[in-house]
mmCIF file of C-alpha atoms in Angstrom:
data_model
loop_
_atom_site.group_PDB
_atom_site.id
_atom_site.type_symbol
_atom_site.label_atom_id
_atom_site.label_comp_id
_atom_site.label_asym_id
_atom_site.label_seq_id
_atom_site.Cartn_x
_atom_site.Cartn_y
_atom_site.Cartn_z
ATOM 1 C CA MET A 81 -86.312 6.749 -12.429
ATOM 2 C CA ALA A 82 -86.478 7.299 -16.128
ATOM 3 C CA LYS A 83 -83.297 6.905 -18.073
ATOM 4 C CA ASN A 84 -82.028 9.758 -20.148
ATOM 5 C CA THR A 85 -82.103 8.973 -23.847
ATOM 6 C CA TYR A 86 -79.876 10.785 -26.307
ATOM 7 C CA LYS A 87 -81.199 11.502 -29.748
ATOM 8 C CA THR A 88 -78.786 11.283 -32.646
ATOM 9 C CA ASN A 89 -78.311 14.455 -34.592
ATOM 10 C CA SER A 90 -79.645 13.816 -38.075
ATOM 11 C CA SER A 91 -77.489 16.580 -39.572
ATOM 12 C CA LYS A 92 -74.316 14.963 -38.248
ATOM 13 C CA ALA A 93 -75.406 11.616 -39.599
ATOM 14 C CA LYS A 94 -75.922 13.131 -43.008
ATOM 15 C CA GLN A 95 -72.449 14.673 -42.940
ATOM 16 C CA LYS A 96 -70.957 11.257 -42.416
ATOM 17 C CA LYS A 97 -72.424 10.110 -45.703
ATOM 18 C CA ARG A 98 -69.858 11.039 -48.333
ATOM 19 C CA PHE A 99 -70.757 11.718 -51.888
ATOM 20 C CA ARG A 100 -69.641 8.857 -54.071
ATOM 21 C CA LEU A 101 -69.225 8.970 -57.796
ATOM 22 C CA PRO A 102 -70.986 6.270 -59.763
ATOM 23 C CA ALA A 103 -68.769 3.282 -60.406
ATOM 24 C CA VAL A 104 -67.265 3.230 -63.876
ATOM 25 C CA SER A 105 -66.685 -0.173 -65.377
ATOM 26 C CA PHE A 106 -63.980 -0.810 -67.962
ATOM 27 C CA ALA A 107 -64.944 -4.422 -68.449
ATOM 28 C CA PHE A 108 -65.731 -3.730 -72.092
ATOM 29 C CA LEU A 109 -62.003 -3.371 -72.725
ATOM 30 C CA GLU A 110 -61.626 -7.101 -72.073
ATOM 31 C CA ASP A 111 -64.473 -7.987 -74.428
ATOM 32 C CA LYS A 112 -63.087 -10.001 -77.348
ATOM 33 C CA ARG A 113 -65.578 -8.391 -79.711
ATOM 34 C CA PHE A 114 -64.337 -4.931 -78.746
ATOM 35 C CA LYS A 115 -60.697 -5.961 -79.249
ATOM 36 C CA LEU A 116 -61.507 -7.477 -82.635
ATOM 37 C CA SER A 117 -63.338 -4.306 -83.673
ATOM 38 C CA VAL A 118 -60.377 -2.142 -82.656
ATOM 39 C CA GLY A 119 -57.987 -4.413 -84.549
ATOM 40 C CA LEU A 120 -60.084 -4.229 -87.717
ATOM 41 C CA PHE A 121 -60.317 -0.455 -87.372
ATOM 42 C CA LEU A 122 -56.520 -0.185 -87.143
ATOM 43 C CA LEU A 123 -56.034 -2.431 -90.167
ATOM 44 C CA PHE A 124 -58.462 -0.490 -92.337
ATOM 45 C CA SER A 125 -57.042 2.809 -91.059
ATOM 46 C CA SER A 126 -53.543 1.787 -92.139
ATOM 47 C CA ILE A 127 -54.791 0.912 -95.635
ATOM 48 C CA TYR A 128 -56.879 4.086 -95.836
ATOM 49 C CA LEU A 129 -54.018 6.357 -94.791
ATOM 50 C CA THR A 130 -51.581 4.650 -97.166
ATOM 51 C CA ILE A 131 -53.869 5.286 -100.150
ATOM 52 C CA ALA A 132 -54.571 8.853 -99.020
ATOM 53 C CA PHE A 133 -50.858 9.598 -98.574
ATOM 54 C CA PHE A 134 -49.961 8.200 -101.984
ATOM 55 C CA SER A 135 -52.753 10.229 -103.543
ATOM 56 C CA TYR A 136 -51.417 13.366 -101.856
ATOM 57 C CA LEU A 137 -48.172 13.057 -103.802
ATOM 58 C CA PHE A 138 -50.191 13.680 -106.989
ATOM 59 C CA THR A 139 -53.211 15.665 -105.829
ATOM 60 C CA GLY A 140 -51.960 17.472 -102.719
ATOM 61 C CA LYS A 141 -51.229 20.745 -104.463
ATOM 62 C CA ALA A 142 -54.674 20.822 -106.052
ATOM 63 C CA ASP A 143 -56.419 19.983 -102.769
ATOM 64 C CA GLN A 144 -54.525 22.500 -100.628
ATOM 65 C CA SER A 145 -56.859 25.387 -101.356
ATOM 66 C CA VAL A 146 -59.865 23.103 -100.889
ATOM 67 C CA VAL A 147 -58.738 21.970 -97.435
ATOM 68 C CA GLU A 148 -57.806 25.467 -96.271
ATOM 69 C CA SER A 149 -61.193 26.889 -97.319
ATOM 70 C CA ILE A 150 -63.256 24.013 -95.908
ATOM 71 C CA HIS A 151 -64.678 26.177 -93.108
ATOM 72 C CA GLN A 152 -65.697 28.953 -95.465
ATOM 73 C CA SER A 153 -67.373 27.144 -98.339
ATOM 74 C CA ASN A 154 -70.281 24.730 -98.662
ATOM 75 C CA PRO A 155 -69.144 21.251 -97.462
ATOM 76 C CA ILE A 156 -71.033 19.516 -100.285
ATOM 77 C CA TYR A 157 -69.391 21.700 -102.907
ATOM 78 C CA THR A 158 -65.984 21.222 -101.259
ATOM 79 C CA THR A 159 -66.407 17.433 -101.314
ATOM 80 C CA GLU A 160 -67.029 17.498 -105.049
ATOM 81 C CA GLU A 161 -63.868 19.564 -105.617
ATOM 82 C CA ALA A 162 -61.473 17.308 -103.662
ATOM 83 C CA LYS A 163 -59.084 15.471 -105.994
ATOM 84 C CA ASN A 164 -57.743 12.988 -103.464
ATOM 85 C CA TRP A 165 -58.508 9.371 -104.340
ATOM 86 C CA LEU A 166 -60.334 9.002 -101.028
ATOM 87 C CA GLY A 167 -62.291 12.215 -101.209
ATOM 88 C CA LEU A 168 -62.370 15.130 -98.809
ATOM 89 C CA ILE A 169 -61.507 13.113 -95.691
ATOM 90 C CA GLY A 170 -58.463 11.649 -97.414
ATOM 91 C CA ALA A 171 -57.437 15.120 -98.567
ATOM 92 C CA VAL A 172 -57.748 16.564 -95.055
ATOM 93 C CA LEU A 173 -55.889 13.719 -93.317
ATOM 94 C CA SER A 174 -53.033 13.668 -95.802
ATOM 95 C CA HIS A 175 -52.820 17.484 -95.747
ATOM 96 C CA TYR A 176 -52.329 17.540 -92.001
ATOM 97 C CA PHE A 177 -50.061 14.509 -91.691
ATOM 98 C CA ILE A 178 -47.807 15.363 -94.638
ATOM 99 C CA TYR A 179 -48.047 19.114 -95.198
ATOM 100 C CA LYS A 180 -48.694 20.373 -91.663
ATOM 101 C CA TRP A 181 -46.853 17.819 -89.529
ATOM 102 C CA PHE A 182 -44.177 15.302 -90.570
ATOM 103 C CA GLY A 183 -43.941 15.266 -94.368
ATOM 104 C CA ILE A 184 -43.319 12.008 -96.214
ATOM 105 C CA ALA A 185 -42.091 10.485 -92.944
ATOM 106 C CA SER A 186 -45.812 10.167 -92.120
ATOM 107 C CA PHE A 187 -45.824 6.996 -94.226
ATOM 108 C CA LEU A 188 -44.214 5.281 -91.226
ATOM 109 C CA PHE A 189 -47.419 5.706 -89.223
ATOM 110 C CA THR A 190 -49.256 3.227 -91.435
ATOM 111 C CA PRO A 191 -47.114 0.121 -90.698
ATOM 112 C CA ILE A 192 -47.445 0.842 -86.973
ATOM 113 C CA LEU A 193 -51.229 0.659 -87.257
ATOM 114 C CA PHE A 194 -50.993 -2.369 -89.545
ATOM 115 C CA PHE A 195 -48.741 -4.425 -87.254
ATOM 116 C CA ILE A 196 -50.812 -3.640 -84.149
ATOM 117 C CA GLY A 197 -54.028 -4.477 -85.996
ATOM 118 C CA THR A 198 -52.543 -7.737 -87.306
ATOM 119 C CA LYS A 199 -51.533 -8.773 -83.802
ATOM 120 C CA ILE A 200 -55.031 -8.102 -82.442
ATOM 121 C CA VAL A 201 -57.024 -9.681 -85.280
ATOM 122 C CA PHE A 202 -54.857 -12.575 -86.449
ATOM 123 C CA LYS A 203 -52.783 -13.135 -83.275
ATOM 124 C CA LYS A 204 -49.613 -12.885 -85.344
ATOM 125 C CA ILE A 205 -46.562 -10.795 -84.557
ATOM 126 C CA LEU A 206 -44.870 -9.877 -87.832
ATOM 127 C CA LEU A 207 -42.285 -7.707 -86.087
ATOM 128 C CA PRO A 208 -41.507 -6.865 -82.450
ATOM 129 C CA ILE A 209 -44.082 -4.100 -82.124
ATOM 130 C CA LYS A 210 -42.461 -2.205 -79.260
ATOM 131 C CA ARG A 211 -39.094 -1.988 -80.994
ATOM 132 C CA PHE A 212 -40.690 -1.071 -84.297
ATOM 133 C CA ILE A 213 -42.661 1.753 -82.663
ATOM 134 C CA GLN A 214 -39.425 3.055 -81.142
ATOM 135 C CA PHE A 215 -37.647 2.838 -84.491
ATOM 136 C CA ALA A 216 -40.533 4.384 -86.445
ATOM 137 C CA GLY A 217 -41.076 7.164 -83.912
ATOM 138 C CA PHE A 218 -37.433 8.192 -84.030
ATOM 139 C CA SER A 219 -37.303 7.892 -87.817
ATOM 140 C CA ILE A 220 -40.376 10.098 -88.251
ATOM 141 C CA LEU A 221 -38.887 12.947 -86.224
ATOM 142 C CA TRP A 222 -35.312 12.582 -87.473
ATOM 143 C CA LEU A 223 -36.231 12.239 -91.145
ATOM 144 C CA SER A 224 -38.596 15.199 -90.900
ATOM 145 C CA LEU A 225 -35.810 17.308 -89.411
ATOM 146 C CA LEU A 226 -33.283 16.174 -92.021
ATOM 147 C CA LEU A 227 -35.580 16.948 -94.939
ATOM 148 C CA GLY A 228 -36.540 20.267 -93.378
ATOM 149 C CA TYR A 229 -32.886 21.266 -93.146
ATOM 150 C CA PHE A 230 -32.305 20.138 -96.739
ATOM 151 C CA ILE A 231 -35.179 22.305 -97.960
ATOM 152 C CA LEU A 232 -33.946 25.233 -95.882
ATOM 153 C CA VAL A 233 -30.415 25.027 -97.268
ATOM 154 C CA THR A 234 -31.429 24.477 -100.895
ATOM 155 C CA LYS A 235 -34.162 27.144 -100.638
ATOM 156 C CA GLU A 236 -36.756 24.862 -102.252
ATOM 157 C CA VAL A 237 -39.492 25.987 -99.872
ATOM 158 C CA THR A 238 -42.252 26.420 -102.440
ATOM 159 C CA ALA A 239 -41.578 23.318 -104.537
ATOM 160 C CA LEU A 240 -40.676 20.666 -101.943
ATOM 161 C CA SER A 241 -41.917 22.043 -98.637
ATOM 162 C CA PHE A 242 -44.346 19.173 -98.183
ATOM 163 C CA VAL A 243 -41.616 16.496 -97.938
ATOM 164 C CA SER A 244 -40.521 17.640 -94.478
ATOM 165 C CA GLY A 245 -43.861 18.861 -93.170
ATOM 166 C CA GLY A 246 -44.432 21.986 -91.147
ATOM 167 C CA ILE A 247 -42.983 20.564 -87.928
ATOM 168 C CA GLY A 248 -39.763 19.395 -89.576
ATOM 169 C CA PHE A 249 -39.229 22.684 -91.384
ATOM 170 C CA GLU A 250 -39.910 24.870 -88.354
ATOM 171 C CA LEU A 251 -37.687 22.800 -86.035
ATOM 172 C CA SER A 252 -34.863 22.702 -88.576
ATOM 173 C CA SER A 253 -35.165 26.478 -89.003
ATOM 174 C CA LEU A 254 -34.872 26.875 -85.236
ATOM 175 C CA LEU A 255 -31.820 24.621 -85.068
ATOM 176 C CA ASN A 256 -30.209 26.396 -88.001
ATOM 177 C CA SER A 257 -30.699 29.790 -86.385
ATOM 178 C CA MET A 258 -29.071 28.506 -83.178
ATOM 179 C CA MET A 259 -26.290 26.299 -84.563
ATOM 180 C CA GLY A 260 -25.815 27.241 -88.224
ATOM 181 C CA TRP A 261 -23.664 24.681 -90.024
ATOM 182 C CA GLY A 262 -23.503 22.669 -86.823
ATOM 183 C CA THR A 263 -27.064 21.447 -87.458
ATOM 184 C CA PRO A 264 -26.072 18.525 -89.741
ATOM 185 C CA LEU A 265 -23.395 17.498 -87.224
ATOM 186 C CA LEU A 266 -26.045 17.444 -84.511
ATOM 187 C CA LEU A 267 -28.354 15.344 -86.670
ATOM 188 C CA ILE A 268 -25.561 12.848 -87.353
ATOM 189 C CA CYS A 269 -24.712 12.699 -83.646
ATOM 190 C CA ILE A 270 -28.359 12.075 -82.736
ATOM 191 C CA LEU A 271 -28.540 9.271 -85.306
ATOM 192 C CA LEU A 272 -25.381 7.620 -83.968
ATOM 193 C CA VAL A 273 -26.525 7.823 -80.349
ATOM 194 C CA PHE A 274 -29.898 6.310 -81.224
ATOM 195 C CA SER A 275 -28.187 3.526 -83.183
ATOM 196 C CA ILE A 276 -25.919 2.750 -80.221
ATOM 197 C CA TYR A 277 -28.840 2.240 -77.867
ATOM 198 C CA PHE A 278 -31.280 0.688 -80.328
ATOM 199 C CA PHE A 279 -28.865 -1.870 -81.813
ATOM 200 C CA ASN A 280 -26.879 -2.273 -78.566
ATOM 201 C CA ILE A 281 -23.577 -1.204 -80.111
ATOM 202 C CA THR A 282 -20.713 -1.170 -77.612
ATOM 203 C CA SER A 283 -17.776 -0.496 -79.925
ATOM 204 C CA PHE A 284 -17.133 0.758 -83.439
ATOM 205 C CA LEU A 285 -13.804 -1.118 -83.612
ATOM 206 C CA PRO A 286 -13.682 -4.558 -85.295
ATOM 207 C CA LYS A 287 -13.526 -7.575 -83.026
ATOM 208 C CA PRO A 288 -10.141 -9.307 -82.766
ATOM 209 C CA VAL A 289 -9.747 -12.388 -84.978
ATOM 210 C CA VAL A 290 -8.528 -15.546 -83.234
ATOM 211 C CA ASP A 291 -6.738 -18.132 -85.409
ATOM 212 C CA ILE A 292 -6.611 -21.903 -84.871
ATOM 213 C CA ALA A 293 -3.399 -21.749 -82.839
ATOM 214 C CA GLY A 294 -5.074 -19.441 -80.370
ATOM 215 C CA ASP A 295 -3.112 -16.354 -81.309
ATOM 216 C CA THR A 296 -5.117 -13.150 -81.438
ATOM 217 C CA ASP A 297 -4.773 -10.922 -84.467
ATOM 218 C CA GLN A 298 -5.594 -7.451 -83.269
ATOM 219 C CA GLY A 299 -5.249 -5.964 -86.717
ATOM 220 C CA ILE A 300 -4.310 -2.370 -87.315
ATOM 221 C CA VAL A 301 -6.087 0.205 -85.217
ATOM 222 C CA ILE A 302 -5.705 3.827 -86.314
#
């Protein structure tokens, strides 16, 4: 007697085969040549931005119209008109970092890039990078807000608007509309709270002084 044979359904077998995305390898991230290239890029970027930012303090007003009309005019002609020491690219970067975003607090971006690049290239840690990034990040936002509020109160919008940047001025305007004269108190409170956590401050009172005999001089506490 012939045995019954069951044929496998080819369609069901095909369904079992799942579509798999091609494997993506990130091994290049561990390549020492890639790390060295990134470190050099960060170092040169920090130097480039520092020069561009300094140039903006003298040529930013002249380059503002050039940067804003870059999409309307001939790029070659625009490049020749840029007064920034590093040309059109320097004018555009400094315009956005300083005028559009964080004002003169943008100078704190450059040491972040420099310290990270130095660690990668030369294997040297000049400062604790994580803590410095925390300090610089807070300082950029807080200083931008403070300068924005100063410009808003003194009504020096046209002459000194670049020192706070667009973000600092707009946020300070929002805070001022919500809190009025309470805005500087809020800024001081934010600074104190950050200092408490960053510097691990547990008390603002002076520590008791212990003399040789072992007596404790508590001093005068008001």
